[in-house]
Tab-separated table of N, CA and C and ligand atoms in Angstrom:
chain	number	residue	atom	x	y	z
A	1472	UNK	N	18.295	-6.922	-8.485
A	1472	UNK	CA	17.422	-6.080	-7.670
A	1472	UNK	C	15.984	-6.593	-7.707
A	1473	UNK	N	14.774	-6.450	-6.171
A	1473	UNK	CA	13.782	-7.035	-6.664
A	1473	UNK	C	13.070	-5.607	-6.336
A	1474	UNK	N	11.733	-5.819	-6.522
A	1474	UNK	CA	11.363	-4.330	-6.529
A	1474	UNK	C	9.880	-4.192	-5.907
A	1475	UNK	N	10.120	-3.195	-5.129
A	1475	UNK	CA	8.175	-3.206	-4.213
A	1475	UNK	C	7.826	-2.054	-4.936
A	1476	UNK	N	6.438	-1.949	-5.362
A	1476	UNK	CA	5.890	-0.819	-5.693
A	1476	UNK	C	5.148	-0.298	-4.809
A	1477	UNK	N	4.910	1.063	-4.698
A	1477	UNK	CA	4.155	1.797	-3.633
A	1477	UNK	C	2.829	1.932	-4.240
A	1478	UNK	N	1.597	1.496	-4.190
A	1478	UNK	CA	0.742	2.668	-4.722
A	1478	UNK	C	-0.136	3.387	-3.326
A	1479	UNK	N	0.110	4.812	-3.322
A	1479	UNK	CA	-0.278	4.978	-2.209
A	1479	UNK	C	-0.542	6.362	-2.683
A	1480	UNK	N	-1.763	6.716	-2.303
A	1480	UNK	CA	-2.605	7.918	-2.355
A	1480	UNK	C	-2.278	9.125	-1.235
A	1481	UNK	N	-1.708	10.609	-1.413
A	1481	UNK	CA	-0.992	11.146	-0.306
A	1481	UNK	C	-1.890	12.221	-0.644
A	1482	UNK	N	-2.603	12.757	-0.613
A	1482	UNK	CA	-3.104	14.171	-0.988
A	1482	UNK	C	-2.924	15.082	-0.353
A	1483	UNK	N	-2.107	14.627	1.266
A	1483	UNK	CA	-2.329	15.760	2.263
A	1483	UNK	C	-0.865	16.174	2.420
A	1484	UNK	N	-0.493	16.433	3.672
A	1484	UNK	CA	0.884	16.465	4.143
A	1484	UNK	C	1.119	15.675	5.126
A	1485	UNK	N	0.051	14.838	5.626
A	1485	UNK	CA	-0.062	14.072	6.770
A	1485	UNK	C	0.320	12.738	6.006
A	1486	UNK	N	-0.523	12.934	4.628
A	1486	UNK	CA	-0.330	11.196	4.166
A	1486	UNK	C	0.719	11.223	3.239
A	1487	UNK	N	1.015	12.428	3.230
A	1487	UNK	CA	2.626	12.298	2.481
A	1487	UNK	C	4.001	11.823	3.158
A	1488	UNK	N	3.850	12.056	4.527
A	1488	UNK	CA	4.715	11.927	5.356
A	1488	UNK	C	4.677	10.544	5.452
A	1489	UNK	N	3.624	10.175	5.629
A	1489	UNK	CA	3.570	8.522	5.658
A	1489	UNK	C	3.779	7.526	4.716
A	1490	UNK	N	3.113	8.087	3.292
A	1490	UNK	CA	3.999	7.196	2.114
A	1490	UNK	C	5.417	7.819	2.194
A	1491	UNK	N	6.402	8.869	2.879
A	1491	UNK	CA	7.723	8.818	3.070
A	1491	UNK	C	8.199	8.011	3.727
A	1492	UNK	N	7.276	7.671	4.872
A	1492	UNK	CA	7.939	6.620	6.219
A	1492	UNK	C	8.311	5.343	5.031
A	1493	UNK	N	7.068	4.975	4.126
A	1493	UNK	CA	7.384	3.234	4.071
A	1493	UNK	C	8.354	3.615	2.992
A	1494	UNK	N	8.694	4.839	2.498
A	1494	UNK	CA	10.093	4.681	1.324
A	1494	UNK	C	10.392	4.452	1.956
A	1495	UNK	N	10.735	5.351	3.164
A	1495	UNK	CA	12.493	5.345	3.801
A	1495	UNK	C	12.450	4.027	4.413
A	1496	UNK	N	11.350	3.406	4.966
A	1496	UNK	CA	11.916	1.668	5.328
A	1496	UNK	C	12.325	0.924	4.251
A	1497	UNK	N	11.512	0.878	3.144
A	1497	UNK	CA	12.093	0.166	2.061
A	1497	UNK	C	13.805	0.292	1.937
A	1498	UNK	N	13.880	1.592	1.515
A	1498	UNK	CA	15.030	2.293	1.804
A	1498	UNK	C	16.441	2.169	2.726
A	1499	UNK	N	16.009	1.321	3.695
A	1499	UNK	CA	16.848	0.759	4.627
A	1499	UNK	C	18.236	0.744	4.553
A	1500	UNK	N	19.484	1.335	5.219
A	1500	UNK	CA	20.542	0.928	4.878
A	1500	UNK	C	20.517	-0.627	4.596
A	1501	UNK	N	20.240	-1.212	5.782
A	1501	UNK	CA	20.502	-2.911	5.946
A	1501	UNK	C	19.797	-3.437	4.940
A	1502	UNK	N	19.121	-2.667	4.079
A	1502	UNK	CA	18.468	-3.652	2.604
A	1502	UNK	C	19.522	-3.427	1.096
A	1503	UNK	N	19.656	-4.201	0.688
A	1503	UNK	CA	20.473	-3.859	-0.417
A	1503	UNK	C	20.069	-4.413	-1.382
A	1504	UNK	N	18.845	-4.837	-1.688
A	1504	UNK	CA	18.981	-5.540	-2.731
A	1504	UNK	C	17.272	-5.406	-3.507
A	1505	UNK	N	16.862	-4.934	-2.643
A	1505	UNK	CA	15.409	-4.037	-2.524
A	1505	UNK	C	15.416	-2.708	-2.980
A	1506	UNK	N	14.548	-2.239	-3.806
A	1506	UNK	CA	14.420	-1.106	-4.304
A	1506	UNK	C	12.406	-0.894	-4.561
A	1507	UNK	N	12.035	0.759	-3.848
A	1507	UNK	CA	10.801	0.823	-4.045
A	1507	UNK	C	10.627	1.881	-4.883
A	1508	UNK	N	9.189	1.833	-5.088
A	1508	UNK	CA	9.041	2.909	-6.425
A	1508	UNK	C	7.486	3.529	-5.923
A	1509	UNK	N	7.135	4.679	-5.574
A	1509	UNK	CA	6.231	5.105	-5.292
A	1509	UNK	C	5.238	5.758	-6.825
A	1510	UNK	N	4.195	5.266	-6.822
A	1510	UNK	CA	3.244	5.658	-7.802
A	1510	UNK	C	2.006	5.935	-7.231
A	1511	UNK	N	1.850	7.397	-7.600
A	1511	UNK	CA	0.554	7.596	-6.967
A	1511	UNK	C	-0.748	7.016	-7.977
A	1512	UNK	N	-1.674	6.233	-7.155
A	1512	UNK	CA	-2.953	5.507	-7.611
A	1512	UNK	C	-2.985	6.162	-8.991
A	1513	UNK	N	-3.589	7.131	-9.349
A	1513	UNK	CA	-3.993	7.222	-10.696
A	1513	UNK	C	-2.915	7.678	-11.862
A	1514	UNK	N	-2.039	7.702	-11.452
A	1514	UNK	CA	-0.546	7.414	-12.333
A	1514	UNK	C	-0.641	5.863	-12.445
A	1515	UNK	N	-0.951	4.943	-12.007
A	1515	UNK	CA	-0.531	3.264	-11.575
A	1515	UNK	C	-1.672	2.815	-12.504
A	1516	UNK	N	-0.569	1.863	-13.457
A	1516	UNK	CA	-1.122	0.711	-14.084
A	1516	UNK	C	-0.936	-0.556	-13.711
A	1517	UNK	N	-1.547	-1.490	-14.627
A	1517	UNK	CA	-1.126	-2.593	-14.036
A	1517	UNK	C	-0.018	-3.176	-14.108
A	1518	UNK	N	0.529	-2.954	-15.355
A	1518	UNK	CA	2.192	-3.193	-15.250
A	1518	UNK	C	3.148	-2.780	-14.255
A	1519	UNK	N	2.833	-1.642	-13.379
A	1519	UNK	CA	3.591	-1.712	-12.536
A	1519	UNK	C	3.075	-2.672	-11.151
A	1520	UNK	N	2.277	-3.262	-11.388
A	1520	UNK	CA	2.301	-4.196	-10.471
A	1520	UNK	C	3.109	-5.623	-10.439
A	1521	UNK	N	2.503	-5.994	-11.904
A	1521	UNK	CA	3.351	-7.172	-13.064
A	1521	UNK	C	4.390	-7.215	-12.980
A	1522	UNK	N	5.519	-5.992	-12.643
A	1522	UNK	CA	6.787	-6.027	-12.357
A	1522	UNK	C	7.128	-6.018	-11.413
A	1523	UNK	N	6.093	-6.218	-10.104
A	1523	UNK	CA	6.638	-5.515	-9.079
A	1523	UNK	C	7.051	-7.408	-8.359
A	1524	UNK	N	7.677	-7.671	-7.300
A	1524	UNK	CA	7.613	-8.401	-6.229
A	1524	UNK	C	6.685	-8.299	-5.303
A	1525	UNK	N	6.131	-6.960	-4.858
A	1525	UNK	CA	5.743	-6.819	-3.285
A	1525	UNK	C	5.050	-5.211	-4.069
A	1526	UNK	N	3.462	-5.508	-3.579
A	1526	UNK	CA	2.855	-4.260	-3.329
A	1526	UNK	C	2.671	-4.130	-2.169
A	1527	UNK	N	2.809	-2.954	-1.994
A	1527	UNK	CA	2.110	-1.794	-0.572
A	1527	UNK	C	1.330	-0.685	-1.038
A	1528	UNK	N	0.153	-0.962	-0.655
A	1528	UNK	CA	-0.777	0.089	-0.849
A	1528	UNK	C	-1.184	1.126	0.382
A	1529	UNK	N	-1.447	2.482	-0.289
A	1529	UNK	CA	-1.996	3.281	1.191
A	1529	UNK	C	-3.471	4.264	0.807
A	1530	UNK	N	-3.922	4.647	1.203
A	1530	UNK	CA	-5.005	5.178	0.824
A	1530	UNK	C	-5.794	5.857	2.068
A	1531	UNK	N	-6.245	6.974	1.971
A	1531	UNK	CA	-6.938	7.665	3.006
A	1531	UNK	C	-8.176	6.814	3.073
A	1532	UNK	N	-9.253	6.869	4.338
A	1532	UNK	CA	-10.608	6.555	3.979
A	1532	UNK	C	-11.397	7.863	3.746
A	1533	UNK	N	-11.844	7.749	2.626
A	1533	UNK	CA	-13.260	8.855	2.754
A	1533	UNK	C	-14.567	8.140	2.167
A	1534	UNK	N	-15.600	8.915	2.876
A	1534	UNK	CA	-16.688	8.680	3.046
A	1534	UNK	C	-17.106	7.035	3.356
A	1535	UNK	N	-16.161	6.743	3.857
A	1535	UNK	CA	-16.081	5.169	4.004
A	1535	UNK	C	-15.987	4.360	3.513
A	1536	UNK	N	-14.696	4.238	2.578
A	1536	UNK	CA	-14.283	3.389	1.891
A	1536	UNK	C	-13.020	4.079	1.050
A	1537	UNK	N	-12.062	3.235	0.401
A	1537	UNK	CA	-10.851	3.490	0.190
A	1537	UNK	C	-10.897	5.046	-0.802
A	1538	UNK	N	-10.161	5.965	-1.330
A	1538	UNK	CA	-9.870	7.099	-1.887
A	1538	UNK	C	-10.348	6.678	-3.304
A	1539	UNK	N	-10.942	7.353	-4.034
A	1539	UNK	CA	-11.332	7.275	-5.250
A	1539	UNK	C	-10.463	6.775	-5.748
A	1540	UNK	N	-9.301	7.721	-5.970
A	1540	UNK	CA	-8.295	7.528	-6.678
A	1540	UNK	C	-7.786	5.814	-6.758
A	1541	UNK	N	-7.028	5.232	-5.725
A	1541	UNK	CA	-7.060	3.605	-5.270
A	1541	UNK	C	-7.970	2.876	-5.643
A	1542	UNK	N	-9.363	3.332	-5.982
A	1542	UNK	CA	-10.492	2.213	-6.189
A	1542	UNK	C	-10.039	2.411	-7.837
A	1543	UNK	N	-9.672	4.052	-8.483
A	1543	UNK	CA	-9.961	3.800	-9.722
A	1543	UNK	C	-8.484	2.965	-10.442
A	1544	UNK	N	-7.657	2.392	-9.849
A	1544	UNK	CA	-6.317	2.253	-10.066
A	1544	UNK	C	-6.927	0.737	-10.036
A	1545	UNK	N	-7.912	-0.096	-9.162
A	1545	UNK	CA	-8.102	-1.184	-9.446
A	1545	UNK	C	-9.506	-1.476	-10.350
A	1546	UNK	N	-10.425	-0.184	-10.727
A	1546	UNK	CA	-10.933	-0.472	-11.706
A	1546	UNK	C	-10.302	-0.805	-12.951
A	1547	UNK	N	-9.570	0.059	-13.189
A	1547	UNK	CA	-8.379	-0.433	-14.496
A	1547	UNK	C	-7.822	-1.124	-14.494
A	1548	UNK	N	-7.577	-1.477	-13.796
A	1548	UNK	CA	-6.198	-2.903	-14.106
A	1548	UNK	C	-6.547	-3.993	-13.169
A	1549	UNK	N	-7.936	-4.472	-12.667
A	1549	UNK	CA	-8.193	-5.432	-11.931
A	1549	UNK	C	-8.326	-6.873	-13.620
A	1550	UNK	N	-8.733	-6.674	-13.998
A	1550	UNK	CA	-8.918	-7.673	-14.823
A	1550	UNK	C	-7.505	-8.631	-15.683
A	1551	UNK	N	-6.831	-6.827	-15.332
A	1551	UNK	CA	-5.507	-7.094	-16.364
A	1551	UNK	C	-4.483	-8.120	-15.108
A	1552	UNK	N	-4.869	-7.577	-14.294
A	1552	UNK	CA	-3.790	-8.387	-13.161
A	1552	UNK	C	-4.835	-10.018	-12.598
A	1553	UNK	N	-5.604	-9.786	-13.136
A	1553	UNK	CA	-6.323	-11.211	-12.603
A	1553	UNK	C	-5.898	-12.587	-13.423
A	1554	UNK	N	-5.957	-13.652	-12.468
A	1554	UNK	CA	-5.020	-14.378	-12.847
A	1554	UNK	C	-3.675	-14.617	-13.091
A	1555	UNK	N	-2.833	-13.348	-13.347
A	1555	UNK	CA	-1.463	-12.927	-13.504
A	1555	UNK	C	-0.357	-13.011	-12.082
A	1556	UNK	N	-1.448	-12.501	-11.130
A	1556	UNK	CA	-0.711	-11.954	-10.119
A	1556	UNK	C	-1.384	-12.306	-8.974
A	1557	UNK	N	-1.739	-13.942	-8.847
A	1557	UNK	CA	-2.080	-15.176	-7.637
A	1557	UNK	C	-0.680	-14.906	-6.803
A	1558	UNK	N	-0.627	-15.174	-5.212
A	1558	UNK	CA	-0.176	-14.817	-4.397
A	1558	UNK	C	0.613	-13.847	-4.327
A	1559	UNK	N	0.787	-12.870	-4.997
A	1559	UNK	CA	1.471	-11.696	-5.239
A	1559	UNK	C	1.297	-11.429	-3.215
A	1560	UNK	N	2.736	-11.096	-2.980
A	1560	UNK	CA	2.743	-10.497	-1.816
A	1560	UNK	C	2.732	-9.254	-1.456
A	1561	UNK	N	1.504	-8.878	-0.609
A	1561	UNK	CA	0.998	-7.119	-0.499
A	1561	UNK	C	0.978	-7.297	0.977
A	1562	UNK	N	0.496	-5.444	1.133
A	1562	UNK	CA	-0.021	-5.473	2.418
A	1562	UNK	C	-0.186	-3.857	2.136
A	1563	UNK	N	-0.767	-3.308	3.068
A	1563	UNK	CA	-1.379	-2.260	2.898
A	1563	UNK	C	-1.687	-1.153	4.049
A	1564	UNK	N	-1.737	0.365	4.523
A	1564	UNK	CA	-2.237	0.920	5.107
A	1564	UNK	C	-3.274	2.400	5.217
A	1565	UNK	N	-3.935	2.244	5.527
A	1565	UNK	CA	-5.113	3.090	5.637
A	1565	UNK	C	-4.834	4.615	6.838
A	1566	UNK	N	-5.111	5.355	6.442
A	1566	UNK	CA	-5.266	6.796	7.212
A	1566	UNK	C	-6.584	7.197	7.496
A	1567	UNK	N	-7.063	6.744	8.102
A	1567	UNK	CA	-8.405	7.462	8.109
A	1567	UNK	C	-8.673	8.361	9.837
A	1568	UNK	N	-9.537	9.521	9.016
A	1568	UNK	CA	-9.704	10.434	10.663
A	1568	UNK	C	-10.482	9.989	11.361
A	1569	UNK	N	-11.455	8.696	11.647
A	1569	UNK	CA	-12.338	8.601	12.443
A	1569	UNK	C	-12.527	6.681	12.781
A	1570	UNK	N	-12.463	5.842	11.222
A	1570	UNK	CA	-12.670	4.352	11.220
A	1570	UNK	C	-11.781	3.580	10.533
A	1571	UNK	N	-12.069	3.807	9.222
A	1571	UNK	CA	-11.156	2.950	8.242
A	1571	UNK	C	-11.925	1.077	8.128
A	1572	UNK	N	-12.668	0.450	8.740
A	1572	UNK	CA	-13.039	-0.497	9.027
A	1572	UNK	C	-13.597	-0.410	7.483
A	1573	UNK	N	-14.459	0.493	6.581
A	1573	UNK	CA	-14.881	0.048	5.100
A	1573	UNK	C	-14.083	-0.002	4.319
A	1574	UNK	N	-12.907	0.763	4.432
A	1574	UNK	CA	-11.931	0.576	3.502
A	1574	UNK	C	-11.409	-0.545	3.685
A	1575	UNK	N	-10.903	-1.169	4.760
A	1575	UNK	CA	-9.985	-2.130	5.128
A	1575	UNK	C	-10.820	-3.270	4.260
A	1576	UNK	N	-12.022	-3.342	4.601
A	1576	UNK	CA	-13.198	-4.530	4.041
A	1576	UNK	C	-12.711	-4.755	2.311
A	1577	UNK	N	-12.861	-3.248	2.081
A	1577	UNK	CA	-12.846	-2.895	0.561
A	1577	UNK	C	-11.946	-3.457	-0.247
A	1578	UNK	N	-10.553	-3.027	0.218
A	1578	UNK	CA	-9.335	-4.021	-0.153
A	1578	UNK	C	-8.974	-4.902	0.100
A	1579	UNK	N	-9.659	-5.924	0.996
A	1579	UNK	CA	-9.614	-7.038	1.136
A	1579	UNK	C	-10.364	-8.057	0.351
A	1580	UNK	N	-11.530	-7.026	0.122
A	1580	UNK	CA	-12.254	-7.885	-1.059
A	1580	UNK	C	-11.647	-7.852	-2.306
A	1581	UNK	N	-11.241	-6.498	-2.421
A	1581	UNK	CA	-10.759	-6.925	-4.111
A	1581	UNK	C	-9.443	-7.712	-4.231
A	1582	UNK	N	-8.537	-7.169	-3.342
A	1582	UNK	CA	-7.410	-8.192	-3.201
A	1582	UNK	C	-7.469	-9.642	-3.171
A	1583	UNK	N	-8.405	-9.802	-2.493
A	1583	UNK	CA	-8.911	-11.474	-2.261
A	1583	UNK	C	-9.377	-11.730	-3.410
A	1584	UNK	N	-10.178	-11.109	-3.991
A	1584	UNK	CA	-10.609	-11.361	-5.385
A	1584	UNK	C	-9.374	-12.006	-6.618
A	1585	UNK	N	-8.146	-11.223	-6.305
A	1585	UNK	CA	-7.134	-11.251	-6.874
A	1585	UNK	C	-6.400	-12.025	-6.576
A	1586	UNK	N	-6.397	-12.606	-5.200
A	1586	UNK	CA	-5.654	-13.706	-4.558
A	1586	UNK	C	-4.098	-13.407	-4.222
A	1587	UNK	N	-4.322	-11.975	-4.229
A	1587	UNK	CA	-3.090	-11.541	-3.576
A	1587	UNK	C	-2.803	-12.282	-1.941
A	1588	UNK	N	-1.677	-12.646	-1.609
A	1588	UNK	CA	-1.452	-13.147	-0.226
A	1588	UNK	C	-1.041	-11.769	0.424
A	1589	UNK	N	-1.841	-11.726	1.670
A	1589	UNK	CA	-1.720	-10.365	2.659
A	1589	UNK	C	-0.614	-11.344	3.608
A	1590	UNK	N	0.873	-9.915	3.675
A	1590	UNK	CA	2.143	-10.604	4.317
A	1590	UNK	C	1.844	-9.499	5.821
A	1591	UNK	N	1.015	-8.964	5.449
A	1591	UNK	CA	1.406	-7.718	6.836
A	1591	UNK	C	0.181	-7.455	7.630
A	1592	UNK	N	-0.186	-7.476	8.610
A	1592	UNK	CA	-1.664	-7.290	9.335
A	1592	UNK	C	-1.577	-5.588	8.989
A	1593	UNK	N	-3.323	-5.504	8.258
A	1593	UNK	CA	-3.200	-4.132	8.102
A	1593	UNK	C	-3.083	-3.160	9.043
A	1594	UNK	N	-2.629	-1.974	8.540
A	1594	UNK	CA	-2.087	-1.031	9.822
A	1594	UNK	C	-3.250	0.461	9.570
A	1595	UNK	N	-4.243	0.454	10.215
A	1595	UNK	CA	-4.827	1.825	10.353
A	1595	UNK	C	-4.482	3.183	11.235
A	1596	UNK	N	-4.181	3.903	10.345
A	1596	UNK	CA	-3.262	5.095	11.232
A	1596	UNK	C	-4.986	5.865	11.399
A	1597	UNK	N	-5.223	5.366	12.693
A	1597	UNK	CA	-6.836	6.160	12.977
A	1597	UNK	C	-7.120	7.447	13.807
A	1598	UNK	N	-7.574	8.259	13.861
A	1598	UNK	CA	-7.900	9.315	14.507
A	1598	UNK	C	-7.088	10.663	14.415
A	1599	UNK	N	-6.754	11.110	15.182
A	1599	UNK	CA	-5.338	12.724	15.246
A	1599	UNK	C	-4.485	11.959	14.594
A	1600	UNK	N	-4.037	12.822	13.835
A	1600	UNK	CA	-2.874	12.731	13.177
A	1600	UNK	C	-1.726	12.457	14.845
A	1601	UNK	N	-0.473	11.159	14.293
A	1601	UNK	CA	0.134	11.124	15.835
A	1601	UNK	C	2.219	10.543	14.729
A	1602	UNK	N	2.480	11.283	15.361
A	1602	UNK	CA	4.137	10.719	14.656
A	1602	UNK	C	3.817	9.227	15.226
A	1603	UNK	N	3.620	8.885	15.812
A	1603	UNK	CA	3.665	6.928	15.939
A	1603	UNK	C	3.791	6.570	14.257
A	1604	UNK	N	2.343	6.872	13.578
A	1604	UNK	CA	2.322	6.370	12.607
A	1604	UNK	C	3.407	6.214	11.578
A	1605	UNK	N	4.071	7.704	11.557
A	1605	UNK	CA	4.899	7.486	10.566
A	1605	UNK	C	6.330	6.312	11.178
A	1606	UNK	N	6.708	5.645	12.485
A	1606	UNK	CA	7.189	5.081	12.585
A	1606	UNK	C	6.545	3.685	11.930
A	1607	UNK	N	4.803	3.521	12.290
A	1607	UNK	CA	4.542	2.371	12.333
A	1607	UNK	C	4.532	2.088	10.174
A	1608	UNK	N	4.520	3.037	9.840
A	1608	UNK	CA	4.800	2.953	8.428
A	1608	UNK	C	6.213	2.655	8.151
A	1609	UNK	N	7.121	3.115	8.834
A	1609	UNK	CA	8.757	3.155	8.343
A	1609	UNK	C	9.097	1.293	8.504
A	1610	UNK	N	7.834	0.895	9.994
A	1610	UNK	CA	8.604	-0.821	10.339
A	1610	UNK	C	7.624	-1.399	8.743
A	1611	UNK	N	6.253	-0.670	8.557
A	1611	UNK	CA	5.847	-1.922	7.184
A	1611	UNK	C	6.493	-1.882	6.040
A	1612	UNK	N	7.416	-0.438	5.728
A	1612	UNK	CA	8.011	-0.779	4.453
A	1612	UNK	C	9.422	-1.571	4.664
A	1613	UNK	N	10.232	-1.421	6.189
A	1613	UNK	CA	11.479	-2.088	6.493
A	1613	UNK	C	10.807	-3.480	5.981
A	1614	UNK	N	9.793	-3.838	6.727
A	1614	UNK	CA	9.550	-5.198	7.163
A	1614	UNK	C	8.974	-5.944	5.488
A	1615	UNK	N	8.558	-5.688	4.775
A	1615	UNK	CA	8.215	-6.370	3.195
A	1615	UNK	C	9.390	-6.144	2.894
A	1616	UNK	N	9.945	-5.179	2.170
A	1616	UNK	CA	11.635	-5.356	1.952
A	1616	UNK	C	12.435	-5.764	2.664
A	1617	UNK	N	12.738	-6.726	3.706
A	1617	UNK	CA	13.418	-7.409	4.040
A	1617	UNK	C	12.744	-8.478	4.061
A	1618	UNK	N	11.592	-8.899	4.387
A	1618	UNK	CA	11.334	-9.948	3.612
A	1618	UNK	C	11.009	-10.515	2.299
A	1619	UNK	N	11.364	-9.295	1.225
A	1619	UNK	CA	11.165	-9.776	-0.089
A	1619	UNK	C	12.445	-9.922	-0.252
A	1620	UNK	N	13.668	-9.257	0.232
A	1620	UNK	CA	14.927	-9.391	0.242
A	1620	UNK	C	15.459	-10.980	0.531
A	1621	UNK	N	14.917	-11.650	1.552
A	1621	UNK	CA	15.343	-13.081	2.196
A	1621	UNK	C	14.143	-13.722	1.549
A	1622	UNK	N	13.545	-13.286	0.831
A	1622	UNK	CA	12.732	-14.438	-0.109
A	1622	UNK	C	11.703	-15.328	0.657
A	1623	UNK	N	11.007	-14.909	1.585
A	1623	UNK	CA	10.317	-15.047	2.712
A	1623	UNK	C	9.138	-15.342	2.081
A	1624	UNK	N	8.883	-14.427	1.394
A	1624	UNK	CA	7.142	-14.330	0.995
A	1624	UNK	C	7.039	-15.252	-0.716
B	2111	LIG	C1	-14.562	14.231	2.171
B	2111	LIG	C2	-13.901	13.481	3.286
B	2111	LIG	C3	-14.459	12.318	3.737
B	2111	LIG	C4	-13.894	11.614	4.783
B	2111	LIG	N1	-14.467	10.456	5.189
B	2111	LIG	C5	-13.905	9.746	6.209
B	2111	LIG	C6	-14.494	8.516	6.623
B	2111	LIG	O1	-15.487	8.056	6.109
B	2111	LIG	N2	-13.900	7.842	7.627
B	2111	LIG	C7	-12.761	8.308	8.235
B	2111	LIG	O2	-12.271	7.650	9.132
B	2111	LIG	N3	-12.182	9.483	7.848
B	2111	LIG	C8	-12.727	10.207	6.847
B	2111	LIG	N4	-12.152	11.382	6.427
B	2111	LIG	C9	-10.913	11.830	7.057
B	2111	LIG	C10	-9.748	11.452	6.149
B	2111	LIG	O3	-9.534	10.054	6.180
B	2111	LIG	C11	-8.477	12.185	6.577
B	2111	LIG	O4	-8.749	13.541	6.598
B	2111	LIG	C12	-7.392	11.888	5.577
B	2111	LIG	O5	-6.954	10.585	5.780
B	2111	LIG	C13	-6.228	12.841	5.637
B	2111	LIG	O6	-5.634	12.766	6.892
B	2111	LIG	P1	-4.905	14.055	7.498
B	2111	LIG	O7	-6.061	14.993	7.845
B	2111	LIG	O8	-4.168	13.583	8.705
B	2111	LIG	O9	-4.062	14.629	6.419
B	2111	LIG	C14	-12.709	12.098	5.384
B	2111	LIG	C15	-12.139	13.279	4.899
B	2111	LIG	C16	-12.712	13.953	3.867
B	2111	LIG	C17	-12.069	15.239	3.379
């Protein structure tokens, strides 16, 4: 079995629905060999990254820039995963009610910092809440678990 970890920040019912979409893609009948594990940000160490194959991160934007919680998940364990976890394959999506453009910046810097390889163009679920999203979440978790599945990344 290889294994994606979720860390994804849900506080609402809107962004809960959406870290459900990318289980249930992970989740996939047609995946079998993939298994995800959702940890919310400040539950998440770095070991569960260390073990992981494939992160997906999600995080609301507030006040313009990623959720406390997500920033404090890489205050802790940015050092511990540095160096450890060079091209680690991620990708990530943002909820925000109005931009998301600082957050997106935000995790790109630290990720880059980390030298994580981004497998997925980020996906901002922006403005009204709209069911699209939770589809467009269900294709990013199908789509990393099947390609961590065929060994792609
Ligand atoms: C204190 C606070 C600050 C926020 N700041 C931003 C922001 O800077 N940019 C943005 O696009 N949305 C912002 N939002 C909106 C949230 O991103 C949005 O409410 C959150 O993702 C939850 O989505 P939902 O209302 O669909 O559950 C903010 C919300 C709160 C409560």
């Amino acid at each position: 079995m290889r294994h994606i970890v979720v860390i994804a920040h849900a506080p609402s019912p809107n962004t809960r629905r959406l870290k459900d979409a990318v289980m249930r893609g992970i989740a996939h009948p047609d995946i079998e060999a993939v298994e995800g594990r959702w940890v919310a940000p400040l539950e998440a160490t770095a070991d569960d990254v260390l073990s992981a194959d494939a992160v997906i991160l999600g995080t609301t934007e507030n006040l313009g820039s990623m959720s406390g919680a997500l920033k404090d998940f890489f205050d802790r364990s940015y050092y511990e995963l540095l160096d450890h976890t060079d091209a680690l394959p991620f990708a990530f999506y943002i909820r925000a009610g109005r931009d998301g453009t600082g957050t997106r910046r935000g995790i790109e810097s630290i990720t880059g910092g980390l030298r994580w390889k981004s497998v997925y163009e980020p996906l901002v679920c922006q403005g009204a809440f709209d069911p699209v999203f939770e589809e467009q979440c269900e294709e990013l978790g199908l789509t990393i678990a099947a390609g961590v599945e065929a060994g792609l990344f």
